[in-house]
Amino acid sequence: MAGRALITGATAGIGNAFARALAERGHDLVVVARDTARLEQLAADLRATNGVEVEVLTADLTDPDGLARVVNAVTDSTRPVDLLVNNAGASLAGWFGSTDIADEDRQLDLLVRAPMHLMDAAIKAMSGRGHGQVVNVASVAAFTPRGAYSAHKAWLVNLSQWAHLHYADAGISVMALCPGFVRTEFHQRMGADISTVPRWMWLNADKVVATALEDLERGRPISVPSLRYKLLTALSRHLPAGLVAKIAKRGR
Ligand SMILES: NC(=O)c1ccc[n+]([C@@H]2O[C@H](COP(=O)([O-])OP(=O)(O)OC[C@H]3O[C@@H](n4cnc5c(N)ncnc54)[C@H](OP(=O)(O)O)[C@@H]3O)[C@@H](O)[C@H]2O)c1
């Protein structure tokens, strides 16, 4: 039984790849984002191609009413969600301290408050049923100090690691997905200059999701797709603090 999955940020990039991969595996879906037309198009494609049920839920996760509607979908016992993918995200172009604090608040809402509320709702609903899975899309940015974005992702990785241990006995798997650079709309949306990022550092969203789903089935607490990023993250844990600080000063 594939069960029902709720994916935030399903209109583009990694969330869109999750939606397509899970529909292919027979999961019914709830797809969440702000752009209703794109969500409806995705839902129509997945229904036609995979014969699965797809519910469209338009919500801005930085808006308390929008977030509450998604929480309700996660806790609806008549249509249980077996897999939550906390994926929606974005980044600001500037560094913390130079950006508008109102924009930083919205970032905190999107990258921390929204996944926290949805994970809380999912764990409570799934504990009652004795099974469930949560994927929190973080980033390799979580492993080096590089401004507010990496701090938000570090928070998500840390809570995921703890929840993975704490809720295992309740039948709930929690995993943090930590990709490196992935070709999506992310950098274009934030207006970043990506011309200096070497080609070898770019990952494909479908491959990232395929690895994530394998790691989730294996019960891993953290998924770092691709050998190159596994090596880089392992290295970054053992680098001298001075070198980490140098890296932190360069780009996001
Ligand atoms: N791309 C990378 O290199 C990379 C690397 C590591 C981690 N990540 C993480 O991966 C996740 C997905 O990013 P991506 O690269 O796939 O980015 P993307 O292509 O820009 O997609 C972002 C998705 O999030 C949705 N979204 C953004 N703000 C939202 C809001 N306020 N409320 C609801 N939905 C919202 C967008 O949909 P709408 O615009 O329709 O709302 C879109 O579906 C993020 O958490 C990001 O931090 C990305």
PDB file of N, CA and C in Angstrom, residues 102-180:
ATOM      1  N   ALA A 102      11.937  42.330   8.018  1.00  0.00           N
ATOM      2  CA  ALA A 102      10.605  41.769   7.713  1.00  0.00           C
ATOM      3  C   ALA A 102      10.747  40.583   6.746  1.00  0.00           C
ATOM      4  N   ASP A 103      11.714  40.688   5.816  1.00  0.00           N
ATOM      5  CA  ASP A 103      11.966  39.567   4.898  1.00  0.00           C
ATOM      6  C   ASP A 103      12.561  38.380   5.669  1.00  0.00           C
ATOM      7  N   GLU A 104      13.437  38.687   6.648  1.00  0.00           N
ATOM      8  CA  GLU A 104      14.022  37.618   7.473  1.00  0.00           C
ATOM      9  C   GLU A 104      12.926  36.892   8.271  1.00  0.00           C
ATOM     10  N   ASP A 105      11.941  37.671   8.749  1.00  0.00           N
ATOM     11  CA  ASP A 105      10.816  37.066   9.481  1.00  0.00           C
ATOM     12  C   ASP A 105      10.067  36.075   8.589  1.00  0.00           C
ATOM     13  N   ARG A 106       9.816  36.492   7.339  1.00  0.00           N
ATOM     14  CA  ARG A 106       9.102  35.605   6.398  1.00  0.00           C
ATOM     15  C   ARG A 106       9.926  34.360   6.112  1.00  0.00           C
ATOM     16  N   GLN A 107      11.260  34.511   6.014  1.00  0.00           N
ATOM     17  CA  GLN A 107      12.137  33.363   5.795  1.00  0.00           C
ATOM     18  C   GLN A 107      12.057  32.380   6.971  1.00  0.00           C
ATOM     19  N   LEU A 108      12.055  32.955   8.188  1.00  0.00           N
ATOM     20  CA  LEU A 108      11.958  32.116   9.385  1.00  0.00           C
ATOM     21  C   LEU A 108      10.624  31.365   9.372  1.00  0.00           C
ATOM     22  N   ASP A 109       9.554  32.060   8.978  1.00  0.00           N
ATOM     23  CA  ASP A 109       8.236  31.425   8.902  1.00  0.00           C
ATOM     24  C   ASP A 109       8.236  30.275   7.890  1.00  0.00           C
ATOM     25  N   LEU A 110       8.865  30.509   6.740  1.00  0.00           N
ATOM     26  CA  LEU A 110       8.834  29.504   5.669  1.00  0.00           C
ATOM     27  C   LEU A 110       9.748  28.320   5.962  1.00  0.00           C
ATOM     28  N   LEU A 111      10.958  28.612   6.476  1.00  0.00           N
ATOM     29  CA  LEU A 111      11.974  27.550   6.609  1.00  0.00           C
ATOM     30  C   LEU A 111      11.982  26.878   7.974  1.00  0.00           C
ATOM     31  N   VAL A 112      11.382  27.534   8.989  1.00  0.00           N
ATOM     32  CA  VAL A 112      11.394  26.960  10.344  1.00  0.00           C
ATOM     33  C   VAL A 112       9.969  26.759  10.876  1.00  0.00           C
ATOM     34  N   ARG A 113       9.194  27.856  10.954  1.00  0.00           N
ATOM     35  CA  ARG A 113       7.867  27.738  11.577  1.00  0.00           C
ATOM     36  C   ARG A 113       6.956  26.760  10.814  1.00  0.00           C
ATOM     37  N   ALA A 114       6.928  26.858   9.478  1.00  0.00           N
ATOM     38  CA  ALA A 114       6.034  25.993   8.702  1.00  0.00           C
ATOM     39  C   ALA A 114       6.404  24.509   8.861  1.00  0.00           C
ATOM     40  N   PRO A 115       7.680  24.124   8.618  1.00  0.00           N
ATOM     41  CA  PRO A 115       7.999  22.703   8.819  1.00  0.00           C
ATOM     42  C   PRO A 115       7.796  22.241  10.255  1.00  0.00           C
ATOM     43  N   MET A 116       8.029  23.153  11.241  1.00  0.00           N
ATOM     44  CA  MET A 116       7.813  22.767  12.643  1.00  0.00           C
ATOM     45  C   MET A 116       6.347  22.434  12.890  1.00  0.00           C
ATOM     46  N   HIS A 117       5.435  23.324  12.427  1.00  0.00           N
ATOM     47  CA  HIS A 117       4.002  23.081  12.651  1.00  0.00           C
ATOM     48  C   HIS A 117       3.543  21.817  11.916  1.00  0.00           C
ATOM     49  N   LEU A 118       4.030  21.626  10.699  1.00  0.00           N
ATOM     50  CA  LEU A 118       3.569  20.473   9.917  1.00  0.00           C
ATOM     51  C   LEU A 118       4.132  19.172  10.475  1.00  0.00           C
ATOM     52  N   MET A 119       5.386  19.213  10.938  1.00  0.00           N
ATOM     53  CA  MET A 119       5.973  18.002  11.530  1.00  0.00           C
ATOM     54  C   MET A 119       5.269  17.670  12.847  1.00  0.00           C
ATOM     55  N   ASP A 120       4.968  18.688  13.642  1.00  0.00           N
ATOM     56  CA  ASP A 120       4.237  18.480  14.902  1.00  0.00           C
ATOM     57  C   ASP A 120       2.888  17.805  14.613  1.00  0.00           C
ATOM     58  N   ALA A 121       2.156  18.353  13.632  1.00  0.00           N
ATOM     59  CA  ALA A 121       0.842  17.800  13.288  1.00  0.00           C
ATOM     60  C   ALA A 121       0.979  16.363  12.789  1.00  0.00           C
ATOM     61  N   ALA A 122       1.988  16.132  11.944  1.00  0.00           N
ATOM     62  CA  ALA A 122       2.173  14.787  11.366  1.00  0.00           C
ATOM     63  C   ALA A 122       2.526  13.778  12.455  1.00  0.00           C
ATOM     64  N   ILE A 123       3.448  14.137  13.352  1.00  0.00           N
ATOM     65  CA  ILE A 123       3.876  13.193  14.400  1.00  0.00           C
ATOM     66  C   ILE A 123       2.687  12.827  15.285  1.00  0.00           C
ATOM     67  N   LYS A 124       1.879  13.830  15.645  1.00  0.00           N
ATOM     68  CA  LYS A 124       0.716  13.542  16.497  1.00  0.00           C
ATOM     69  C   LYS A 124      -0.266  12.617  15.777  1.00  0.00           C
ATOM     70  N   ALA A 125      -0.547  12.902  14.519  1.00  0.00           N
ATOM     71  CA  ALA A 125      -1.498  12.066  13.762  1.00  0.00           C
ATOM     72  C   ALA A 125      -0.922  10.674  13.520  1.00  0.00           C
ATOM     73  N   MET A 126       0.351  10.603  13.173  1.00  0.00           N
ATOM     74  CA  MET A 126       0.977   9.313  12.833  1.00  0.00           C
ATOM     75  C   MET A 126       1.179   8.446  14.073  1.00  0.00           C
ATOM     76  N   SER A 127       1.471   9.074  15.231  1.00  0.00           N
ATOM     77  CA  SER A 127       1.657   8.304  16.474  1.00  0.00           C
ATOM     78  C   SER A 127       0.406   7.498  16.773  1.00  0.00           C
ATOM     79  N   GLY A 128      -0.762   8.112  16.572  1.00  0.00           N
ATOM     80  CA  GLY A 128      -2.033   7.429  16.829  1.00  0.00           C
ATOM     81  C   GLY A 128      -2.228   6.230  15.927  1.00  0.00           C
ATOM     82  N   ARG A 129      -1.670   6.282  14.726  1.00  0.00           N
ATOM     83  CA  ARG A 129      -1.844   5.182  13.761  1.00  0.00           C
ATOM     84  C   ARG A 129      -0.701   4.169  13.833  1.00  0.00           C
ATOM     85  N   GLY A 130       0.413   4.547  14.501  1.00  0.00           N
ATOM     86  CA  GLY A 130       1.544   3.622  14.673  1.00  0.00           C
ATOM     87  C   GLY A 130       2.459   3.535  13.465  1.00  0.00           C
ATOM     88  N   HIS A 131       2.293   4.415  12.486  1.00  0.00           N
ATOM     89  CA  HIS A 131       3.224   4.439  11.355  1.00  0.00           C
ATOM     90  C   HIS A 131       3.168   5.783  10.638  1.00  0.00           C
ATOM     91  N   GLY A 132       4.245   6.085   9.912  1.00  0.00           N
ATOM     92  CA  GLY A 132       4.289   7.316   9.128  1.00  0.00           C
ATOM     93  C   GLY A 132       5.722   7.707   8.819  1.00  0.00           C
ATOM     94  N   GLN A 133       5.877   8.600   7.832  1.00  0.00           N
ATOM     95  CA  GLN A 133       7.211   9.042   7.422  1.00  0.00           C
ATOM     96  C   GLN A 133       7.207  10.560   7.207  1.00  0.00           C
ATOM     97  N   VAL A 134       8.323  11.194   7.584  1.00  0.00           N
ATOM     98  CA  VAL A 134       8.470  12.642   7.383  1.00  0.00           C
ATOM     99  C   VAL A 134       9.833  12.890   6.730  1.00  0.00           C
ATOM    100  N   VAL A 135       9.821  13.622   5.620  1.00  0.00           N
ATOM    101  CA  VAL A 135      11.079  14.069   5.010  1.00  0.00           C
ATOM    102  C   VAL A 135      11.148  15.581   5.149  1.00  0.00           C
ATOM    103  N   ASN A 136      12.197  16.067   5.785  1.00  0.00           N
ATOM    104  CA  ASN A 136      12.419  17.507   5.908  1.00  0.00           C
ATOM    105  C   ASN A 136      13.539  17.903   4.957  1.00  0.00           C
ATOM    106  N   VAL A 137      13.204  18.710   3.958  1.00  0.00           N
ATOM    107  CA  VAL A 137      14.230  19.084   2.983  1.00  0.00           C
ATOM    108  C   VAL A 137      15.062  20.227   3.571  1.00  0.00           C
ATOM    109  N   ALA A 138      16.302  19.883   3.947  1.00  0.00           N
ATOM    110  CA  ALA A 138      17.240  20.867   4.506  1.00  0.00           C
ATOM    111  C   ALA A 138      18.252  21.188   3.413  1.00  0.00           C
ATOM    112  N   SER A 139      19.529  21.103   3.702  1.00  0.00           N
ATOM    113  CA  SER A 139      20.564  21.455   2.718  1.00  0.00           C
ATOM    114  C   SER A 139      21.931  21.112   3.308  1.00  0.00           C
ATOM    115  N   VAL A 140      22.933  20.917   2.437  1.00  0.00           N
ATOM    116  CA  VAL A 140      24.297  20.791   2.966  1.00  0.00           C
ATOM    117  C   VAL A 140      24.743  22.099   3.616  1.00  0.00           C
ATOM    118  N   ALA A 141      24.020  23.189   3.301  1.00  0.00           N
ATOM    119  CA  ALA A 141      24.317  24.474   3.952  1.00  0.00           C
ATOM    120  C   ALA A 141      24.167  24.376   5.467  1.00  0.00           C
ATOM    121  N   ALA A 142      23.431  23.367   5.933  1.00  0.00           N
ATOM    122  CA  ALA A 142      23.240  23.171   7.377  1.00  0.00           C
ATOM    123  C   ALA A 142      24.554  22.854   8.092  1.00  0.00           C
ATOM    124  N   PHE A 143      25.553  22.368   7.340  1.00  0.00           N
ATOM    125  CA  PHE A 143      26.769  21.866   7.987  1.00  0.00           C
ATOM    126  C   PHE A 143      27.890  22.902   8.105  1.00  0.00           C
ATOM    127  N   THR A 144      27.684  24.113   7.519  1.00  0.00           N
ATOM    128  CA  THR A 144      28.689  25.183   7.702  1.00  0.00           C
ATOM    129  C   THR A 144      27.962  26.488   8.047  1.00  0.00           C
ATOM    130  N   PRO A 145      28.555  27.332   8.875  1.00  0.00           N
ATOM    131  CA  PRO A 145      27.897  28.588   9.228  1.00  0.00           C
ATOM    132  C   PRO A 145      27.937  29.568   8.056  1.00  0.00           C
ATOM    133  N   ARG A 146      26.782  29.776   7.417  1.00  0.00           N
ATOM    134  CA  ARG A 146      26.744  30.649   6.231  1.00  0.00           C
ATOM    135  C   ARG A 146      25.473  31.489   6.229  1.00  0.00           C
ATOM    136  N   GLY A 147      25.241  32.203   7.337  1.00  0.00           N
ATOM    137  CA  GLY A 147      24.120  33.127   7.370  1.00  0.00           C
ATOM    138  C   GLY A 147      22.821  32.490   7.835  1.00  0.00           C
ATOM    139  N   ALA A 148      21.738  33.257   7.728  1.00  0.00           N
ATOM    140  CA  ALA A 148      20.454  32.837   8.295  1.00  0.00           C
ATOM    141  C   ALA A 148      19.905  31.584   7.608  1.00  0.00           C
ATOM    142  N   TYR A 149      20.056  31.488   6.268  1.00  0.00           N
ATOM    143  CA  TYR A 149      19.530  30.324   5.549  1.00  0.00           C
ATOM    144  C   TYR A 149      20.143  29.034   6.099  1.00  0.00           C
ATOM    145  N   SER A 150      21.464  29.019   6.247  1.00  0.00           N
ATOM    146  CA  SER A 150      22.106  27.790   6.731  1.00  0.00           C
ATOM    147  C   SER A 150      21.751  27.546   8.202  1.00  0.00           C
ATOM    148  N   ALA A 151      21.533  28.621   8.974  1.00  0.00           N
ATOM    149  CA  ALA A 151      21.111  28.445  10.375  1.00  0.00           C
ATOM    150  C   ALA A 151      19.715  27.800  10.434  1.00  0.00           C
ATOM    151  N   HIS A 152      18.804  28.228   9.553  1.00  0.00           N
ATOM    152  CA  HIS A 152      17.460  27.627   9.520  1.00  0.00           C
ATOM    153  C   HIS A 152      17.542  26.143   9.167  1.00  0.00           C
ATOM    154  N   LYS A 153      18.407  25.825   8.189  1.00  0.00           N
ATOM    155  CA  LYS A 153      18.519  24.431   7.749  1.00  0.00           C
ATOM    156  C   LYS A 153      19.203  23.582   8.842  1.00  0.00           C
ATOM    157  N   ALA A 154      20.151  24.192   9.575  1.00  0.00           N
ATOM    158  CA  ALA A 154      20.797  23.467  10.682  1.00  0.00           C
ATOM    159  C   ALA A 154      19.768  23.123  11.750  1.00  0.00           C
ATOM    160  N   TRP A 155      18.872  24.055  12.021  1.00  0.00           N
ATOM    161  CA  TRP A 155      17.789  23.830  12.999  1.00  0.00           C
ATOM    162  C   TRP A 155      16.949  22.626  12.556  1.00  0.00           C
ATOM    163  N   LEU A 156      16.626  22.604  11.255  1.00  0.00           N
ATOM    164  CA  LEU A 156      15.762  21.534  10.736  1.00  0.00           C
ATOM    165  C   LEU A 156      16.466  20.171  10.793  1.00  0.00           C
ATOM    166  N   VAL A 157      17.769  20.158  10.480  1.00  0.00           N
ATOM    167  CA  VAL A 157      18.524  18.901  10.539  1.00  0.00           C
ATOM    168  C   VAL A 157      18.585  18.404  11.982  1.00  0.00           C
ATOM    169  N   ASN A 158      18.884  19.327  12.903  1.00  0.00           N
ATOM    170  CA  ASN A 158      19.020  18.943  14.314  1.00  0.00           C
ATOM    171  C   ASN A 158      17.713  18.356  14.857  1.00  0.00           C
ATOM    172  N   LEU A 159      16.595  19.036  14.602  1.00  0.00           N
ATOM    173  CA  LEU A 159      15.305  18.533  15.107  1.00  0.00           C
ATOM    174  C   LEU A 159      14.944  17.200  14.442  1.00  0.00           C
ATOM    175  N   SER A 160      15.257  17.075  13.158  1.00  0.00           N
ATOM    176  CA  SER A 160      14.959  15.822  12.441  1.00  0.00           C
ATOM    177  C   SER A 160      15.745  14.654  13.038  1.00  0.00           C
ATOM    178  N   GLN A 161      17.032  14.901  13.345  1.00  0.00           N
ATOM    179  CA  GLN A 161      17.866  13.825  13.918  1.00  0.00           C
ATOM    180  C   GLN A 161      17.293  13.349  15.248  1.00  0.00           C
ATOM    181  N   TRP A 162      16.870  14.327  16.062  1.00  0.00           N
ATOM    182  CA  TRP A 162      16.295  13.965  17.357  1.00  0.00           C
ATOM    183  C   TRP A 162      14.965  13.211  17.176  1.00  0.00           C
ATOM    184  N   ALA A 163      14.105  13.738  16.290  1.00  0.00           N
ATOM    185  CA  ALA A 163      12.791  13.116  16.084  1.00  0.00           C
ATOM    186  C   ALA A 163      12.940  11.706  15.506  1.00  0.00           C
ATOM    187  N   HIS A 164      13.973  11.522  14.667  1.00  0.00           N
ATOM    188  CA  HIS A 164      14.242  10.197  14.088  1.00  0.00           C
ATOM    189  C   HIS A 164      14.441   9.167  15.200  1.00  0.00           C
ATOM    190  N   LEU A 165      15.230   9.557  16.210  1.00  0.00           N
ATOM    191  CA  LEU A 165      15.496   8.642  17.339  1.00  0.00           C
ATOM    192  C   LEU A 165      14.278   8.518  18.235  1.00  0.00           C
ATOM    193  N   HIS A 166      13.676   9.667  18.547  1.00  0.00           N
ATOM    194  CA  HIS A 166      12.633   9.695  19.573  1.00  0.00           C
ATOM    195  C   HIS A 166      11.346   8.994  19.132  1.00  0.00           C
ATOM    196  N   TYR A 167      11.004   9.072  17.840  1.00  0.00           N
ATOM    197  CA  TYR A 167       9.722   8.533  17.381  1.00  0.00           C
ATOM    198  C   TYR A 167       9.844   7.200  16.632  1.00  0.00           C
ATOM    199  N   ALA A 168      11.063   6.628  16.603  1.00  0.00           N
ATOM    200  CA  ALA A 168      11.241   5.342  15.909  1.00  0.00           C
ATOM    201  C   ALA A 168      10.330   4.273  16.504  1.00  0.00           C
ATOM    202  N   ASP A 169      10.245   4.235  17.833  1.00  0.00           N
ATOM    203  CA  ASP A 169       9.428   3.211  18.491  1.00  0.00           C
ATOM    204  C   ASP A 169       7.934   3.397  18.228  1.00  0.00           C
ATOM    205  N   ALA A 170       7.550   4.628  17.858  1.00  0.00           N
ATOM    206  CA  ALA A 170       6.145   4.886  17.522  1.00  0.00           C
ATOM    207  C   ALA A 170       5.868   4.544  16.053  1.00  0.00           C
ATOM    208  N   GLY A 171       6.900   4.024  15.358  1.00  0.00           N
ATOM    209  CA  GLY A 171       6.721   3.611  13.962  1.00  0.00           C
ATOM    210  C   GLY A 171       6.870   4.756  12.970  1.00  0.00           C
ATOM    211  N   ILE A 172       7.455   5.878  13.434  1.00  0.00           N
ATOM    212  CA  ILE A 172       7.580   7.044  12.554  1.00  0.00           C
ATOM    213  C   ILE A 172       9.046   7.248  12.144  1.00  0.00           C
ATOM    214  N   SER A 173       9.276   7.338  10.827  1.00  0.00           N
ATOM    215  CA  SER A 173      10.632   7.625  10.325  1.00  0.00           C
ATOM    216  C   SER A 173      10.717   9.093   9.972  1.00  0.00           C
ATOM    217  N   VAL A 174      11.715   9.758  10.512  1.00  0.00           N
ATOM    218  CA  VAL A 174      11.942  11.167  10.168  1.00  0.00           C
ATOM    219  C   VAL A 174      13.336  11.267   9.543  1.00  0.00           C
ATOM    220  N   MET A 175      13.421  11.908   8.398  1.00  0.00           N
ATOM    221  CA  MET A 175      14.716  12.028   7.717  1.00  0.00           C
ATOM    222  C   MET A 175      14.927  13.457   7.219  1.00  0.00           C
ATOM    223  N   ALA A 176      16.136  13.966   7.398  1.00  0.00           N
ATOM    224  CA  ALA A 176      16.505  15.265   6.809  1.00  0.00           C
ATOM    225  C   ALA A 176      17.209  14.993   5.484  1.00  0.00           C
ATOM    226  N   LEU A 177      16.721  15.627   4.426  1.00  0.00           N
ATOM    227  CA  LEU A 177      17.368  15.523   3.112  1.00  0.00           C
ATOM    228  C   LEU A 177      18.266  16.739   2.930  1.00  0.00           C
ATOM    229  N   CYS A 178      19.557  16.489   2.681  1.00  0.00           N
ATOM    230  CA  CYS A 178      20.535  17.579   2.598  1.00  0.00           C
ATOM    231  C   CYS A 178      21.235  17.580   1.244  1.00  0.00           C
ATOM    232  N   PRO A 179      20.613  18.194   0.237  1.00  0.00           N
ATOM    233  CA  PRO A 179      21.286  18.253  -1.066  1.00  0.00           C
ATOM    234  C   PRO A 179      22.275  19.395  -1.140  1.00  0.00           C
ATOM    235  N   GLY A 180      23.197  19.284  -2.111  1.00  0.00           N
ATOM    236  CA  GLY A 180      24.044  20.414  -2.495  1.00  0.00           C
ATOM    237  C   GLY A 180      23.291  21.239  -3.527  1.00  0.00           C
TER     238      GLY A 180
END
